[in-house]
Coordinates of C-alpha atoms in Angstrom, one line a residue:
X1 CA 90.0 96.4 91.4
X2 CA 92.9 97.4 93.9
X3 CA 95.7 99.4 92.3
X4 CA 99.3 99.8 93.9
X5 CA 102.7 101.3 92.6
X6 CA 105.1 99.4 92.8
X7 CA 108.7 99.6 94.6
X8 CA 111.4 101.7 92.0
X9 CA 114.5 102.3 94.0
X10 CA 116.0 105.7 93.7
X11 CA 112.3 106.8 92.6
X12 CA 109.2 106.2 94.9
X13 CA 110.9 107.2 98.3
X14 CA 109.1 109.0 101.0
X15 CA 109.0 112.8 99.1
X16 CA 107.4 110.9 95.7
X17 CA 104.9 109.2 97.3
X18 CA 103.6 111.9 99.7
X19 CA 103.2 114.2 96.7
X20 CA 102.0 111.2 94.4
X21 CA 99.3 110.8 96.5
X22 CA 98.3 114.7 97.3
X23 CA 97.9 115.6 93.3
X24 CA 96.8 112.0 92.4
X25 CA 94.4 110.1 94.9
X26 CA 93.5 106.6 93.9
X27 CA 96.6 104.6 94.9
X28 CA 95.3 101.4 97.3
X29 CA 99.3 100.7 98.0
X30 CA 102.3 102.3 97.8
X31 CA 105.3 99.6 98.5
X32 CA 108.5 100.9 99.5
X33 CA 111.8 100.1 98.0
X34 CA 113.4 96.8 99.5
X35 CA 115.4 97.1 102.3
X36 CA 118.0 94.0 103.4
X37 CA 117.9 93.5 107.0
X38 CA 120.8 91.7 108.5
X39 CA 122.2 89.7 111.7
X40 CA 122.9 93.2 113.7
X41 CA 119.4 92.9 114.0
X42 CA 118.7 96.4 113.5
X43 CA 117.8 99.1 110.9
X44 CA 120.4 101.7 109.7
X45 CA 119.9 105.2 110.4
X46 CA 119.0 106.2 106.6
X47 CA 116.3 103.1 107.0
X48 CA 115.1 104.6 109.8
X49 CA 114.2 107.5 108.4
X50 CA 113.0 106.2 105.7
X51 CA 110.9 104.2 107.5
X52 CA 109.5 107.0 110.0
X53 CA 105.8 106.7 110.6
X54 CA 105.6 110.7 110.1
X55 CA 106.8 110.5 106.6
X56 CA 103.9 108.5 105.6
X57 CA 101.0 110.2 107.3
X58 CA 98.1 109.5 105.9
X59 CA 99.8 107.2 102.8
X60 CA 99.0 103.3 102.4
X61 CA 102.6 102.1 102.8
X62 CA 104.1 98.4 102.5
X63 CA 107.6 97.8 103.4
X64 CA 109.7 95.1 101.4
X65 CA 112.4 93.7 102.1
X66 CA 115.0 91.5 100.4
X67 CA 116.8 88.4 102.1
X68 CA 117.0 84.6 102.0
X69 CA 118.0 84.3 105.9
X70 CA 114.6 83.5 107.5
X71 CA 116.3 85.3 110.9
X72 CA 116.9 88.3 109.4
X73 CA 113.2 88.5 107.9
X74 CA 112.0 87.7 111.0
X75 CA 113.5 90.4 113.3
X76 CA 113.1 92.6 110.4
X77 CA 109.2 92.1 110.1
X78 CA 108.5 91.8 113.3
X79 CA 110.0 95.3 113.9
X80 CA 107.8 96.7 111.3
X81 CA 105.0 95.2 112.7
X82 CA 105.5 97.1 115.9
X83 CA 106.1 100.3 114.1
X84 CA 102.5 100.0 113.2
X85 CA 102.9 98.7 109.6
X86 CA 100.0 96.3 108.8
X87 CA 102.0 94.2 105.7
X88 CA 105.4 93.3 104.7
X89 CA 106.4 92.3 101.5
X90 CA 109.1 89.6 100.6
X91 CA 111.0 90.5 97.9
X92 CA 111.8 87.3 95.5
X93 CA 111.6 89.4 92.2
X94 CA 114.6 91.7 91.9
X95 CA 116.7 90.0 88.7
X96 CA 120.0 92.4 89.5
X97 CA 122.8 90.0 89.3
X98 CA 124.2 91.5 92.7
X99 CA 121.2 90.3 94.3
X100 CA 120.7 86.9 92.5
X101 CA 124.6 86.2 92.7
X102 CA 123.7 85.9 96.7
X103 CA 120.3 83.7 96.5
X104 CA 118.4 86.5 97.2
X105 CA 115.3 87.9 94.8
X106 CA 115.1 86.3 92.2
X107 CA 117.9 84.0 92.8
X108 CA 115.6 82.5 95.6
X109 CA 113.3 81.1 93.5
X110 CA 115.9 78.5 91.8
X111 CA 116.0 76.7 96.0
X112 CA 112.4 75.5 96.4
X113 CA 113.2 73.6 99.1
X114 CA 115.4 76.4 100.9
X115 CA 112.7 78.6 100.4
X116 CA 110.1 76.5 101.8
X117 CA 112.5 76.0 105.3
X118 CA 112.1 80.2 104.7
X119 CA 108.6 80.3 105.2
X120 CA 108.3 77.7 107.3
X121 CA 110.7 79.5 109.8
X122 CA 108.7 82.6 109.2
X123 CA 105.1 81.6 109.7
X124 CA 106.1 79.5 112.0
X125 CA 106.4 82.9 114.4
X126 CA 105.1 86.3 112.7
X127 CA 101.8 87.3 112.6
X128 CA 101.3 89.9 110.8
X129 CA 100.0 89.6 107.1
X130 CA 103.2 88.7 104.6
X131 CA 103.1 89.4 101.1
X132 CA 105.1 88.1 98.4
X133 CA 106.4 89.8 94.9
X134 CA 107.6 86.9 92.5
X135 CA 108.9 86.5 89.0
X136 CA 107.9 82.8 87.3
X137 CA 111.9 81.7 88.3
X138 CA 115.3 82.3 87.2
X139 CA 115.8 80.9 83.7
X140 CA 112.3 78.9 82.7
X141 CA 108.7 79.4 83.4
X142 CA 108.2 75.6 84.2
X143 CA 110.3 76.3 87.6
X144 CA 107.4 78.3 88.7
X145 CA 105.6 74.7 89.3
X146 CA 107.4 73.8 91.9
X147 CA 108.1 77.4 93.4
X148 CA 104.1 77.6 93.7
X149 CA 103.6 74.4 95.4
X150 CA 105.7 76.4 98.0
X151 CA 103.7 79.3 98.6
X152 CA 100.4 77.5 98.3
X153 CA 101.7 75.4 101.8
X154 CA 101.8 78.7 103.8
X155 CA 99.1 81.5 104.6
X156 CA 100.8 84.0 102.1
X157 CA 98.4 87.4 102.4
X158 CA 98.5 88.1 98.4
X159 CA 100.8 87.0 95.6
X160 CA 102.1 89.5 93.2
X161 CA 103.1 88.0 90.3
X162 CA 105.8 89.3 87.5
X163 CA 105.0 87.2 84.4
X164 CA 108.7 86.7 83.8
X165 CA 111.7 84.9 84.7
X166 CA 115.1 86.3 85.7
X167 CA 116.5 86.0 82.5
X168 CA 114.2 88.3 80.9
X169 CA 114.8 91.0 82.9
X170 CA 112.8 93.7 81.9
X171 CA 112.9 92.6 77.9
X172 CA 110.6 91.4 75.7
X173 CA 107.1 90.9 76.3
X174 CA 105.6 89.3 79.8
X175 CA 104.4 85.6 79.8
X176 CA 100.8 85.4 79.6
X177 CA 100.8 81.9 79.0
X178 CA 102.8 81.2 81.8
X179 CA 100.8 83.6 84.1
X180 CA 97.4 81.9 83.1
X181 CA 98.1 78.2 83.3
X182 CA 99.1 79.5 87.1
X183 CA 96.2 81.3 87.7
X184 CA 93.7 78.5 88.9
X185 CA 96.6 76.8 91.3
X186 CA 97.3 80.0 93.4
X187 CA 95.9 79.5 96.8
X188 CA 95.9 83.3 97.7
X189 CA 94.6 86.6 96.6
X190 CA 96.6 87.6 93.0
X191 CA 98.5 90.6 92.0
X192 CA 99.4 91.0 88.3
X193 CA 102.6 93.5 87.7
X194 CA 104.0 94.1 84.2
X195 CA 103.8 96.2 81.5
X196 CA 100.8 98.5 82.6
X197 CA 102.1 101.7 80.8
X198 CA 98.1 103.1 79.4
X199 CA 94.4 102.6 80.5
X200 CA 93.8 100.2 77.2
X201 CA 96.9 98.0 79.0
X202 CA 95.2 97.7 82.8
X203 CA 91.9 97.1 81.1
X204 CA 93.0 94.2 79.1
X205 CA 94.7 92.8 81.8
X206 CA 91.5 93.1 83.8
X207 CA 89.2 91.5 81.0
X208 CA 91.6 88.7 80.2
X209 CA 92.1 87.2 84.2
X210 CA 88.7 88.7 85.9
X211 CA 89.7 87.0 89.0
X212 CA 93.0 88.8 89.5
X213 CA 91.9 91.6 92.8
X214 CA 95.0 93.7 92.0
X215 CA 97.1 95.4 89.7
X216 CA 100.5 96.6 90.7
X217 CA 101.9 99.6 87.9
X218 CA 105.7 100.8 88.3
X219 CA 107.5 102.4 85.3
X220 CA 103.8 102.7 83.7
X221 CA 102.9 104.9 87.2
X222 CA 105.9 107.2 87.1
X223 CA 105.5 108.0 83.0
X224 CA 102.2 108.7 83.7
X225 CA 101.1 109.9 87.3
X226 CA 97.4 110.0 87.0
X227 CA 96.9 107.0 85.7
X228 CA 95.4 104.9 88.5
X229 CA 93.4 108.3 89.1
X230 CA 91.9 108.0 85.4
X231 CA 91.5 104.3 85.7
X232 CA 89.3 105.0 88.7
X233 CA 87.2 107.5 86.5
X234 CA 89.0 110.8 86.9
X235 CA 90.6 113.5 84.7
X236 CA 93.8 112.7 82.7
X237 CA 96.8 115.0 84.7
X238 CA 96.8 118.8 82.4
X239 CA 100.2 120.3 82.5
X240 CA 99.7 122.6 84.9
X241 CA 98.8 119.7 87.7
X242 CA 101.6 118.1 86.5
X243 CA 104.2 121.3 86.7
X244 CA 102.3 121.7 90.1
X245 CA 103.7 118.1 91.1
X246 CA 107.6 118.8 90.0
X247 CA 107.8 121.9 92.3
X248 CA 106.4 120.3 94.8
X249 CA 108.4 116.8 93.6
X250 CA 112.1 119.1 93.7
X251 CA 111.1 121.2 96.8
X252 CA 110.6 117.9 98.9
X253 CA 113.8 116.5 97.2
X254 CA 115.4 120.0 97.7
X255 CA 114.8 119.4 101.6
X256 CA 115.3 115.7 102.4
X257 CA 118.7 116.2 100.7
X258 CA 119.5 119.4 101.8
X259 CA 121.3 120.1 98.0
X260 CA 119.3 121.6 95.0
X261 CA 122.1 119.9 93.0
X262 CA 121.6 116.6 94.8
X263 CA 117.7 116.8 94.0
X264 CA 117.8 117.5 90.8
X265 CA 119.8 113.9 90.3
X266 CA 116.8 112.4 91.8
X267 CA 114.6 114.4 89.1
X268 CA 116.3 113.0 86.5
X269 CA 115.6 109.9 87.5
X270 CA 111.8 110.8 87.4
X271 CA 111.9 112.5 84.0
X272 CA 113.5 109.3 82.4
X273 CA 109.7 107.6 82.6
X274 CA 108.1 111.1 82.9
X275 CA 109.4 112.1 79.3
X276 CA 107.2 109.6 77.5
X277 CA 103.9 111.3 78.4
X278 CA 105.5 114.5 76.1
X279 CA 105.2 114.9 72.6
X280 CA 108.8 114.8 70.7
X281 CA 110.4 115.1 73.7
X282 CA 113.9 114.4 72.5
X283 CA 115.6 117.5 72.2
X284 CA 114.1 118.8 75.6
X285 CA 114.9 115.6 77.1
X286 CA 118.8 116.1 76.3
X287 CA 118.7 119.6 77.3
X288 CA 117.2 118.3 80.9
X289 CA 119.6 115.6 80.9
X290 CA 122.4 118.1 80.4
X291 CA 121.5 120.7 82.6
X292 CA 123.9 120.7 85.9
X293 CA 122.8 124.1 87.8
X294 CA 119.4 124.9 89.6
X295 CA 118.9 127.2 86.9
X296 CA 119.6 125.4 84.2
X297 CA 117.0 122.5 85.4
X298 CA 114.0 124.8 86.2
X299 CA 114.5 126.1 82.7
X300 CA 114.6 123.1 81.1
X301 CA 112.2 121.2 83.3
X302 CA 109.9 124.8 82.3
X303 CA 110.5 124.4 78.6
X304 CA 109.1 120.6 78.8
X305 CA 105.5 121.8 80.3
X306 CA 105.2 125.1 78.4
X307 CA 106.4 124.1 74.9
X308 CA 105.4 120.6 74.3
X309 CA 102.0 118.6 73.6
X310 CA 100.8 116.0 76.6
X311 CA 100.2 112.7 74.5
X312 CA 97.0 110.5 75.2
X313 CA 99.0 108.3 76.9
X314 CA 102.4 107.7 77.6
X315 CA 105.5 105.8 75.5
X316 CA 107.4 103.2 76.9
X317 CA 110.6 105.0 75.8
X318 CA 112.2 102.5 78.3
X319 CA 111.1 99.5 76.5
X320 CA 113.6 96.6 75.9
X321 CA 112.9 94.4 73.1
X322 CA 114.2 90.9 73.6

C-alpha cells in the first residue's frame, strides 16, 4: 500500500513537509497545495519559490494545480515537467465556493463534456504522467457516472477519489456506496482520500476495497504525524519526537517568513488538527490560541507536551456532522 498526504493549503508547504518527512519516514507522496496557472504563462515569484527544486531535496513531491482552461494547464505542466517534477495533479476536488463559482474544482465536474475537450486538449500534447484528485460531483453521487466515463477515455496516471460531492463539503460521513459501485469501472490505478484520522480507519479501508494501491491522509496526517510511520510498522510519535518536530516546525516557519509573529500564525494552523492527539486539551488549546508573543507561544505550545497525556490515537475535533 502507497501512502501520500494530501494538499492542506496554509499547512503542508515546503518547511512542513521537509520536517514531516525528517522525524516521520514513510510518506510515498507529498502533494503540494494547488496553484492556478494563468494566460501570462508564467509562475509568480512566491510560486516560484515555492516550487524550487532545493526546497524539496530528497522529498517525493507532486504539484497540483487548479484550472479549467486546458492552456493554462498545459503551459503550467509542461513547465513543471522541465523543472524535473515527474507528476502533476489536476485539481477537480476543492468544494470552496470561490473556486466552484468559476468552474474550477469541484465545479468542473458538473461540465462533462467541457472537461472531456480539457483532457483531450491536454493529452493531446503533455507527456508527463497526470494525475487527477476528484470528488463524486457537485450536488449527487449519480453525476460521477458520467464524469467517469471521461477519465476512463484518457491515460489518467492514478485517480484519487474523495467519496463525496461538493455539497457535502467536509460534513457527514464519506460515501462508501458511491465509492464501491465505482470501483470496478475505474480504468486506472485508485487512490481513496477521506476520513483516515487512526490505524483502525486506513485498515478498514484497506480490508473493505483490496484493490485500491493508495491511500491519501490530510487532516488525519497533520493530527497525527506518525501515522503513515505506524501504519508501516513503526513506533507511535512520544512527545518528545513530537516537541522535537515543533521546534524544528517554528524554526523553519521562523525563517521562510522572516517574523516569529508571522510563524507562529502558521503554527496555529497546525495545532488546530495537532490538538486532537492530546488528552483534554481544551484549556491549553485556548491558552495557545490566545497567545500573541513568541513568548507567550513557546510557553503554551511547552505546557501542551509537558502537562498533557498523548491519546492512542487522535480526535477528529474538526469533525462536521451533517
Amino acid at each position: 500500500m502507497k501512502y501520500y498526504f494530501a494538499p492542506m493549503e496554509g499547512v503542508t508547504g515546503a518547511v512542513y513537509r521537509r520536517a514531516h518527512q525528517k522525524y516521520f519516514p514513510g510518506v510515498d507522496k507529498y502533494f503540494m497545495p494547488f496553484f492556478t496557472p494563468t494566460a501570462a504563462a508564467r509562475f509568480t515569484p512566491r510560486q516560484k519559490r515555492e516550487l524550487a527544486p532545493a526546497l524539496d531535496a530528497g522529498v517525493p513531491t507532486v504539484p497540483q494545480l487548479l484550472t479549467k482552461n486546458a492552456a493554462d494547464f498545459i503551459w503550467a505542466a509542461n513547465a513543471l515537467f522541465d523543472m524535473g517534477f515527474d507528476e502533476v495533479n489536476l485539481n477537480l476536488g476543492c468544494p470552496s465556493g470561490t473556486v466552484t463559482a468559476k468552474g474550477k474544482g469541484a465545479g468542473f465536474l458538473a461540465q462533462p463534456d467541457a472537461l472531456d475537450r480539457f483532457f483531450d486538449a491536454v493529452f493531446a500534447v503533455c507527456a508527463g504522467r497526470i494525475s487527477v484528485k476528484t470528488r463524486l460531483g457537485m450536488h449527487d453521487p449519480a453525476e460521477f457516472d458520467r464524469v467517469l466515463a471521461v477519465y476512463d477515455r484518457y491515460p489518467i496516471a492514478e485517480l484519487t477519489i474523495h467519496p463525496r460531492v461538493r455539497q457535502d463539503f467536509y460534513k457527514g460521513s464519506v460515501r462508501h456506496g458511491a465509492f464501491a459501485a465505482a470501483l470496478p469501472r475505474c480504468a486506472m490505478p485508485v487512490c481513496y482520500n477521506g476520513d483516515i484520522v487512526t490505524e483502525r480507519d486506513a485498515c478498514a479501508v484497506q480490508a473493505r476495497y483490496p484493490s485500491v494501491g493508495a491511500l491519501m491522509i490530510g487532516r488525519g496526517l497533520i493530527a497525527d504525524p506518525s501515522l503513515v510511520t505506524r501504519l508501516r510498522g513503526g513506533a507511535r510519535a512520544d512527545k518528545s519526537t513530537l516537541e522535537a518536530f515543533h521546534h524544528d516546525l517554528f524554526d523553519g516557519y521562523t525563517a521562510a517568513f522572516g517574523d516569529r509573529r508571522t510563524a507562529i500564525l502558521r503554527m496555529k494552523e497546525v495545532w488546530f488538527y495537532h490538538l486532537g492527539l492530546f488528552a483534554d486539551s481544551e484549556k491549553h488549546g485556548k491558552r495557545l490560541r490566545k497567545a500573541v508573543s513568541p513568548q507567550e507561544y513557546e510557553a503554551a505550545a511547552a505546557a501542551i507536551f509537558h502537562e498533557l497525556a498523548l491519546l492512542d490515537d487522535a480526535a477528529p475535533r474538526w469533525f462536521q456532522p451533517a
